[in-house]
Amino acid sequence: DQQVKQNSPSLSVQEGRISILNCDYTNSMFDYFLWYKKYPAEGPTFLISISSIKDKNEDGRFTVFLNKSAKHLSLHIVPSQPGDSAVYFCAASGYNYGGSQGNLIFGKGTKLSVKP
Amino acid sequence: GAVVSQHPSWVICKSGTSVKIECRSLDFQATTMFWYRQFPKQSLMLMATSNEGSKATYEQGVEKDKFLINHASLTLSTLTVTSAHPEDSSFYICSARPQGLNSPLHFGNGTRLTVT
């Protein structure tokens, strides 16, 4: 059973508009969430994270929102740029889950295409 | 920022041979490194946790005798795919986490393995 779900395999957005990528999780032990961006044939690159003690974290054009009661998080990219086109992975971990290092559980990813 | 280097980036080998993949943390020490495997259109699946100076911890379903992990120093972990078969063809990615509360995992660029 998938513990981290990204139900939209792809998303297409016009340049300059907002991109919203969604992620749901099932394990209430998760307390730390991350978004990674991945280009083809490359490893994922860390984008932004949020701890469960917060409900919002912002870094430039990227904002992550966390709704713990709904076990839902989302990544907002505003404004979207063609260079943002990539696969975005949601990941979750917990310091009481998977050992002290808290290995990550990944969603399947959402492929974002930003059209000029 | 933290850099994780993975080598080689791609390799083609014949069935029955062994292939070694290296993962190095370039500007930080990593007592723990993680090895993932990614199938097409699937999420990153954790294969094993590599522990410096001790045995690796393998996830359920991962054959430890087939995927040998050696974490010989604080900056180097190796994954050896032994007696490779075509079904082992995949994208293998390593990651490591710098010290610090909630430091995100940093990933290598991955290794594309093709077994013919």
mmCIF file of C-alpha atoms in Angstrom:
data_model
loop_
_atom_site.group_PDB
_atom_site.id
_atom_site.type_symbol
_atom_site.label_atom_id
_atom_site.label_comp_id
_atom_site.label_asym_id
_atom_site.label_seq_id
_atom_site.Cartn_x
_atom_site.Cartn_y
_atom_site.Cartn_z
ATOM 1 C CA ASP A 1 0.000 0.000 0.000
ATOM 2 C CA GLN A 2 1.386 3.347 -1.004
ATOM 3 C CA GLN A 3 2.019 5.595 1.959
ATOM 4 C CA VAL A 4 2.753 8.648 -0.157
ATOM 5 C CA LYS A 5 0.498 9.272 -3.123
ATOM 6 C CA GLN A 6 0.733 11.693 -5.986
ATOM 7 C CA ASN A 7 -2.459 11.032 -7.869
ATOM 8 C CA SER A 8 -1.720 13.234 -10.855
ATOM 9 C CA PRO A 9 0.965 11.697 -13.062
ATOM 10 C CA SER A 10 1.199 14.856 -15.145
ATOM 11 C CA LEU A 11 0.297 18.528 -15.118
ATOM 12 C CA SER A 12 0.495 21.118 -17.883
ATOM 13 C CA VAL A 13 0.584 24.824 -17.082
ATOM 14 C CA GLN A 14 1.072 28.002 -19.073
ATOM 15 C CA GLU A 15 4.165 30.050 -18.365
ATOM 16 C CA GLY A 16 3.498 32.740 -15.765
ATOM 17 C CA ARG A 17 0.570 30.906 -14.197
ATOM 18 C CA ILE A 18 0.508 28.993 -10.946
ATOM 19 C CA SER A 19 1.449 25.305 -10.786
ATOM 20 C CA ILE A 20 -0.094 23.309 -7.958
ATOM 21 C CA LEU A 21 1.247 19.841 -7.264
ATOM 22 C CA ASN A 22 -0.561 17.690 -4.742
ATOM 23 C CA CYS A 23 0.500 14.911 -2.428
ATOM 24 C CA ASP A 24 -1.386 12.774 0.085
ATOM 25 C CA TYR A 25 -0.006 10.527 2.776
ATOM 26 C CA THR A 26 -1.469 7.878 5.008
ATOM 27 C CA ASN A 27 1.033 7.377 7.824
ATOM 28 C CA SER A 28 0.390 9.721 10.734
ATOM 29 C CA MET A 29 3.953 9.056 11.989
ATOM 30 C CA PHE A 30 5.392 11.149 9.176
ATOM 31 C CA ASP A 31 6.572 14.472 10.533
ATOM 32 C CA TYR A 32 8.793 15.855 7.821
ATOM 33 C CA PHE A 33 7.952 16.363 4.167
ATOM 34 C CA LEU A 34 10.056 17.274 1.194
ATOM 35 C CA TRP A 35 9.694 18.050 -2.472
ATOM 36 C CA TYR A 36 12.331 17.006 -4.959
ATOM 37 C CA LYS A 37 12.672 17.985 -8.592
ATOM 38 C CA LYS A 38 14.073 15.542 -11.100
ATOM 39 C CA TYR A 39 15.218 15.948 -14.663
ATOM 40 C CA PRO A 40 15.558 12.880 -16.934
ATOM 41 C CA ALA A 41 18.660 10.762 -16.279
ATOM 42 C CA GLU A 42 19.596 12.847 -13.239
ATOM 43 C CA GLY A 43 19.207 12.348 -9.530
ATOM 44 C CA PRO A 44 16.529 14.258 -7.638
ATOM 45 C CA THR A 45 17.363 17.747 -6.419
ATOM 46 C CA PHE A 46 16.029 18.982 -3.124
ATOM 47 C CA LEU A 47 13.549 21.818 -3.576
ATOM 48 C CA ILE A 48 11.775 22.656 -0.348
ATOM 49 C CA SER A 49 10.701 20.988 2.873
ATOM 50 C CA ILE A 50 8.261 21.458 5.709
ATOM 51 C CA SER A 51 8.111 20.154 9.220
ATOM 52 C CA SER A 52 4.820 19.001 10.691
ATOM 53 C CA ILE A 53 4.932 21.837 13.220
ATOM 54 C CA LYS A 54 4.327 24.269 10.379
ATOM 55 C CA ASP A 55 1.579 24.597 7.825
ATOM 56 C CA LYS A 56 3.424 26.716 5.285
ATOM 57 C CA ASN A 57 6.968 27.213 4.110
ATOM 58 C CA GLU A 58 7.992 29.611 1.389
ATOM 59 C CA ASP A 59 11.189 29.903 -0.629
ATOM 60 C CA GLY A 60 11.107 32.319 -3.525
ATOM 61 C CA ARG A 61 8.633 31.097 -6.128
ATOM 62 C CA PHE A 62 8.038 27.864 -4.247
ATOM 63 C CA THR A 63 5.607 27.437 -1.378
ATOM 64 C CA VAL A 64 4.668 24.216 0.343
ATOM 65 C CA PHE A 65 1.429 23.936 2.291
ATOM 66 C CA LEU A 66 0.720 21.195 4.817
ATOM 67 C CA ASN A 67 -2.733 20.173 6.029
ATOM 68 C CA LYS A 68 -2.115 17.603 8.741
ATOM 69 C CA SER A 69 -5.751 16.855 9.443
ATOM 70 C CA ALA A 70 -6.264 15.973 5.781
ATOM 71 C CA LYS A 71 -2.814 14.369 5.478
ATOM 72 C CA HIS A 72 -2.275 16.485 2.422
ATOM 73 C CA LEU A 73 0.466 18.737 1.167
ATOM 74 C CA SER A 74 0.848 20.790 -1.939
ATOM 75 C CA LEU A 75 3.607 22.608 -3.768
ATOM 76 C CA HIS A 76 2.791 25.926 -5.394
ATOM 77 C CA ILE A 77 5.063 27.409 -8.032
ATOM 78 C CA VAL A 78 4.347 31.032 -8.902
ATOM 79 C CA PRO A 79 5.023 32.188 -11.534
ATOM 80 C CA SER A 80 5.744 28.991 -13.425
ATOM 81 C CA GLN A 81 8.647 29.038 -15.846
ATOM 82 C CA PRO A 82 9.564 26.655 -18.696
ATOM 83 C CA GLY A 83 12.682 25.659 -16.743
ATOM 84 C CA ASP A 84 10.415 24.297 -14.034
ATOM 85 C CA SER A 85 9.399 21.489 -16.383
ATOM 86 C CA ALA A 86 10.489 18.308 -14.610
ATOM 87 C CA VAL A 87 9.157 15.468 -12.496
ATOM 88 C CA TYR A 88 8.349 16.500 -8.955
ATOM 89 C CA PHE A 89 8.494 13.943 -6.163
ATOM 90 C CA CYS A 90 6.845 14.329 -2.819
ATOM 91 C CA ALA A 91 8.631 12.511 0.017
ATOM 92 C CA ALA A 92 7.917 11.932 3.672
ATOM 93 C CA SER A 93 9.865 10.745 6.672
ATOM 94 C CA GLY A 94 9.668 10.571 10.423
ATOM 95 C CA TYR A 95 12.396 10.434 13.007
ATOM 96 C CA ASN A 96 10.487 7.722 14.710
ATOM 97 C CA TYR A 97 9.961 5.945 11.422
ATOM 98 C CA GLY A 98 12.650 4.039 9.633
ATOM 99 C CA GLY A 99 15.404 4.674 12.121
ATOM 100 C CA SER A 100 17.201 7.752 13.375
ATOM 101 C CA GLN A 101 18.127 8.919 9.907
ATOM 102 C CA GLY A 102 14.531 8.798 8.793
ATOM 103 C CA ASN A 103 14.722 7.291 5.342
ATOM 104 C CA LEU A 104 12.339 8.802 2.863
ATOM 105 C CA ILE A 105 9.191 7.373 1.344
ATOM 106 C CA PHE A 106 8.560 8.786 -2.111
ATOM 107 C CA GLY A 107 5.446 9.304 -4.165
ATOM 108 C CA LYS A 108 5.440 8.265 -7.821
ATOM 109 C CA GLY A 109 5.993 11.781 -9.028
ATOM 110 C CA THR A 110 4.121 14.317 -11.122
ATOM 111 C CA LYS A 111 5.497 15.414 -14.463
ATOM 112 C CA LEU A 112 5.107 19.171 -14.793
ATOM 113 C CA SER A 113 5.206 20.771 -18.223
ATOM 114 C CA VAL A 114 5.310 24.553 -18.359
ATOM 115 C CA LYS A 115 4.494 25.833 -21.814
ATOM 116 C CA PRO A 116 5.861 29.146 -23.097
ATOM 117 C CA GLY B 1 25.846 23.111 -0.712
ATOM 118 C CA ALA B 2 26.230 19.437 -0.040
ATOM 119 C CA VAL B 3 27.277 17.419 -3.073
ATOM 120 C CA VAL B 4 26.923 13.721 -3.678
ATOM 121 C CA SER B 5 28.827 12.263 -6.591
ATOM 122 C CA GLN B 6 27.849 8.993 -8.213
ATOM 123 C CA HIS B 7 29.911 7.062 -10.736
ATOM 124 C CA PRO B 8 29.490 5.821 -13.387
ATOM 125 C CA SER B 9 26.523 7.685 -14.788
ATOM 126 C CA TRP B 10 25.742 4.828 -17.133
ATOM 127 C CA VAL B 11 27.038 1.345 -17.723
ATOM 128 C CA ILE B 12 26.248 -1.501 -20.078
ATOM 129 C CA CYS B 13 27.282 -4.995 -19.074
ATOM 130 C CA LYS B 14 26.692 -8.563 -20.138
ATOM 131 C CA SER B 15 24.568 -11.020 -18.205
ATOM 132 C CA GLY B 16 26.507 -12.799 -15.509
ATOM 133 C CA THR B 17 29.029 -10.051 -14.912
ATOM 134 C CA SER B 18 29.236 -7.776 -11.882
ATOM 135 C CA VAL B 19 29.020 -4.007 -11.836
ATOM 136 C CA LYS B 20 30.206 -1.638 -9.105
ATOM 137 C CA ILE B 21 28.615 1.763 -8.549
ATOM 138 C CA GLU B 22 30.302 4.342 -6.343
ATOM 139 C CA CYS B 23 28.668 7.016 -4.241
ATOM 140 C CA ARG B 24 30.765 9.750 -2.672
ATOM 141 C CA SER B 25 29.896 12.640 -0.418
ATOM 142 C CA LEU B 26 32.237 15.369 -1.603
ATOM 143 C CA ASP B 27 32.050 18.032 1.090
ATOM 144 C CA PHE B 28 30.598 16.300 4.103
ATOM 145 C CA GLN B 29 30.917 13.069 5.998
ATOM 146 C CA ALA B 30 28.106 10.574 5.804
ATOM 147 C CA THR B 31 27.871 7.750 8.296
ATOM 148 C CA THR B 32 24.772 6.627 6.472
ATOM 149 C CA MET B 33 24.017 6.514 2.780
ATOM 150 C CA PHE B 34 20.943 5.221 1.028
ATOM 151 C CA TRP B 35 20.610 3.289 -2.195
ATOM 152 C CA TYR B 36 17.474 3.568 -4.309
ATOM 153 C CA ARG B 37 16.237 1.983 -7.477
ATOM 154 C CA GLN B 38 13.821 3.564 -9.883
ATOM 155 C CA PHE B 39 11.805 1.710 -12.491
ATOM 156 C CA PRO B 40 10.258 3.661 -15.375
ATOM 157 C CA LYS B 41 7.280 5.754 -14.264
ATOM 158 C CA GLN B 42 7.678 4.520 -10.702
ATOM 159 C CA SER B 43 8.788 6.186 -7.523
ATOM 160 C CA LEU B 44 12.211 5.810 -6.006
ATOM 161 C CA MET B 45 12.299 2.601 -4.012
ATOM 162 C CA LEU B 46 14.707 2.331 -1.112
ATOM 163 C CA MET B 47 16.859 -0.756 -1.528
ATOM 164 C CA ALA B 48 19.168 -0.537 1.442
ATOM 165 C CA THR B 49 20.740 1.681 4.044
ATOM 166 C CA SER B 50 24.517 1.692 3.974
ATOM 167 C CA ASN B 51 26.196 2.127 7.360
ATOM 168 C CA GLU B 52 29.839 3.089 7.663
ATOM 169 C CA GLY B 53 31.825 0.370 9.328
ATOM 170 C CA SER B 54 28.974 -2.080 9.651
ATOM 171 C CA LYS B 55 26.612 -4.175 7.591
ATOM 172 C CA ALA B 56 24.027 -2.615 5.364
ATOM 173 C CA THR B 57 20.358 -2.842 6.203
ATOM 174 C CA TYR B 58 18.308 -4.179 3.316
ATOM 175 C CA GLU B 59 14.668 -3.533 2.611
ATOM 176 C CA GLN B 60 12.278 -6.424 2.351
ATOM 177 C CA GLY B 61 12.550 -8.205 -0.963
ATOM 178 C CA VAL B 62 16.047 -6.962 -1.800
ATOM 179 C CA GLU B 63 18.616 -9.749 -2.121
ATOM 180 C CA LYS B 64 21.639 -8.829 -0.060
ATOM 181 C CA ASP B 65 23.834 -11.374 -1.820
ATOM 182 C CA LYS B 66 22.976 -9.893 -5.162
ATOM 183 C CA PHE B 67 23.299 -6.243 -4.231
ATOM 184 C CA LEU B 68 26.484 -6.011 -2.194
ATOM 185 C CA ILE B 69 27.000 -2.787 -0.297
ATOM 186 C CA ASN B 70 30.269 -1.673 1.209
ATOM 187 C CA HIS B 71 30.573 1.565 3.181
ATOM 188 C CA ALA B 72 34.318 1.620 3.670
ATOM 189 C CA SER B 73 34.752 5.241 4.714
ATOM 190 C CA LEU B 74 32.745 8.248 5.817
ATOM 191 C CA THR B 75 32.622 9.546 2.254
ATOM 192 C CA LEU B 76 32.270 6.438 0.116
ATOM 193 C CA SER B 77 29.675 3.719 -0.329
ATOM 194 C CA THR B 78 29.654 1.199 -3.149
ATOM 195 C CA LEU B 79 26.869 -0.924 -4.574
ATOM 196 C CA THR B 80 27.907 -4.006 -6.522
ATOM 197 C CA VAL B 81 25.310 -5.742 -8.650
ATOM 198 C CA THR B 82 26.563 -9.312 -8.807
ATOM 199 C CA SER B 83 25.807 -11.785 -11.579
ATOM 200 C CA ALA B 84 23.706 -9.180 -13.332
ATOM 201 C CA HIS B 85 20.609 -10.173 -15.291
ATOM 202 C CA PRO B 86 18.546 -8.129 -17.761
ATOM 203 C CA GLU B 87 15.871 -7.626 -15.101
ATOM 204 C CA ASP B 88 18.469 -5.766 -13.036
ATOM 205 C CA SER B 89 18.504 -3.059 -15.690
ATOM 206 C CA SER B 90 17.336 0.068 -13.930
ATOM 207 C CA PHE B 91 18.275 3.498 -12.640
ATOM 208 C CA TYR B 92 20.177 3.308 -9.363
ATOM 209 C CA ILE B 93 20.514 6.388 -7.167
ATOM 210 C CA CYS B 94 22.381 6.972 -3.932
ATOM 211 C CA SER B 95 21.793 9.641 -1.348
ATOM 212 C CA ALA B 96 23.341 10.941 1.838
ATOM 213 C CA ARG B 97 22.371 13.375 4.522
ATOM 214 C CA PRO B 98 24.714 15.963 6.061
ATOM 215 C CA GLN B 99 24.625 16.237 9.818
ATOM 216 C CA GLY B 100 22.039 18.583 11.220
ATOM 217 C CA LEU B 101 18.462 18.404 12.322
ATOM 218 C CA ASN B 102 16.190 17.795 9.378
ATOM 219 C CA SER B 103 18.921 18.204 6.808
ATOM 220 C CA PRO B 104 17.485 17.031 3.504
ATOM 221 C CA LEU B 105 18.873 14.098 1.651
ATOM 222 C CA HIS B 106 21.178 14.978 -1.220
ATOM 223 C CA PHE B 107 21.207 12.678 -4.190
ATOM 224 C CA GLY B 108 23.778 11.558 -6.675
ATOM 225 C CA ASN B 109 22.942 11.888 -10.344
ATOM 226 C CA GLY B 110 22.158 8.218 -10.636
ATOM 227 C CA THR B 111 23.533 5.324 -12.655
ATOM 228 C CA ARG B 112 21.690 3.881 -15.615
ATOM 229 C CA LEU B 113 22.485 0.165 -15.717
ATOM 230 C CA THR B 114 21.681 -1.840 -18.820
ATOM 231 C CA VAL B 115 22.303 -5.586 -18.748
ATOM 232 C CA THR B 116 22.356 -7.263 -22.133
#
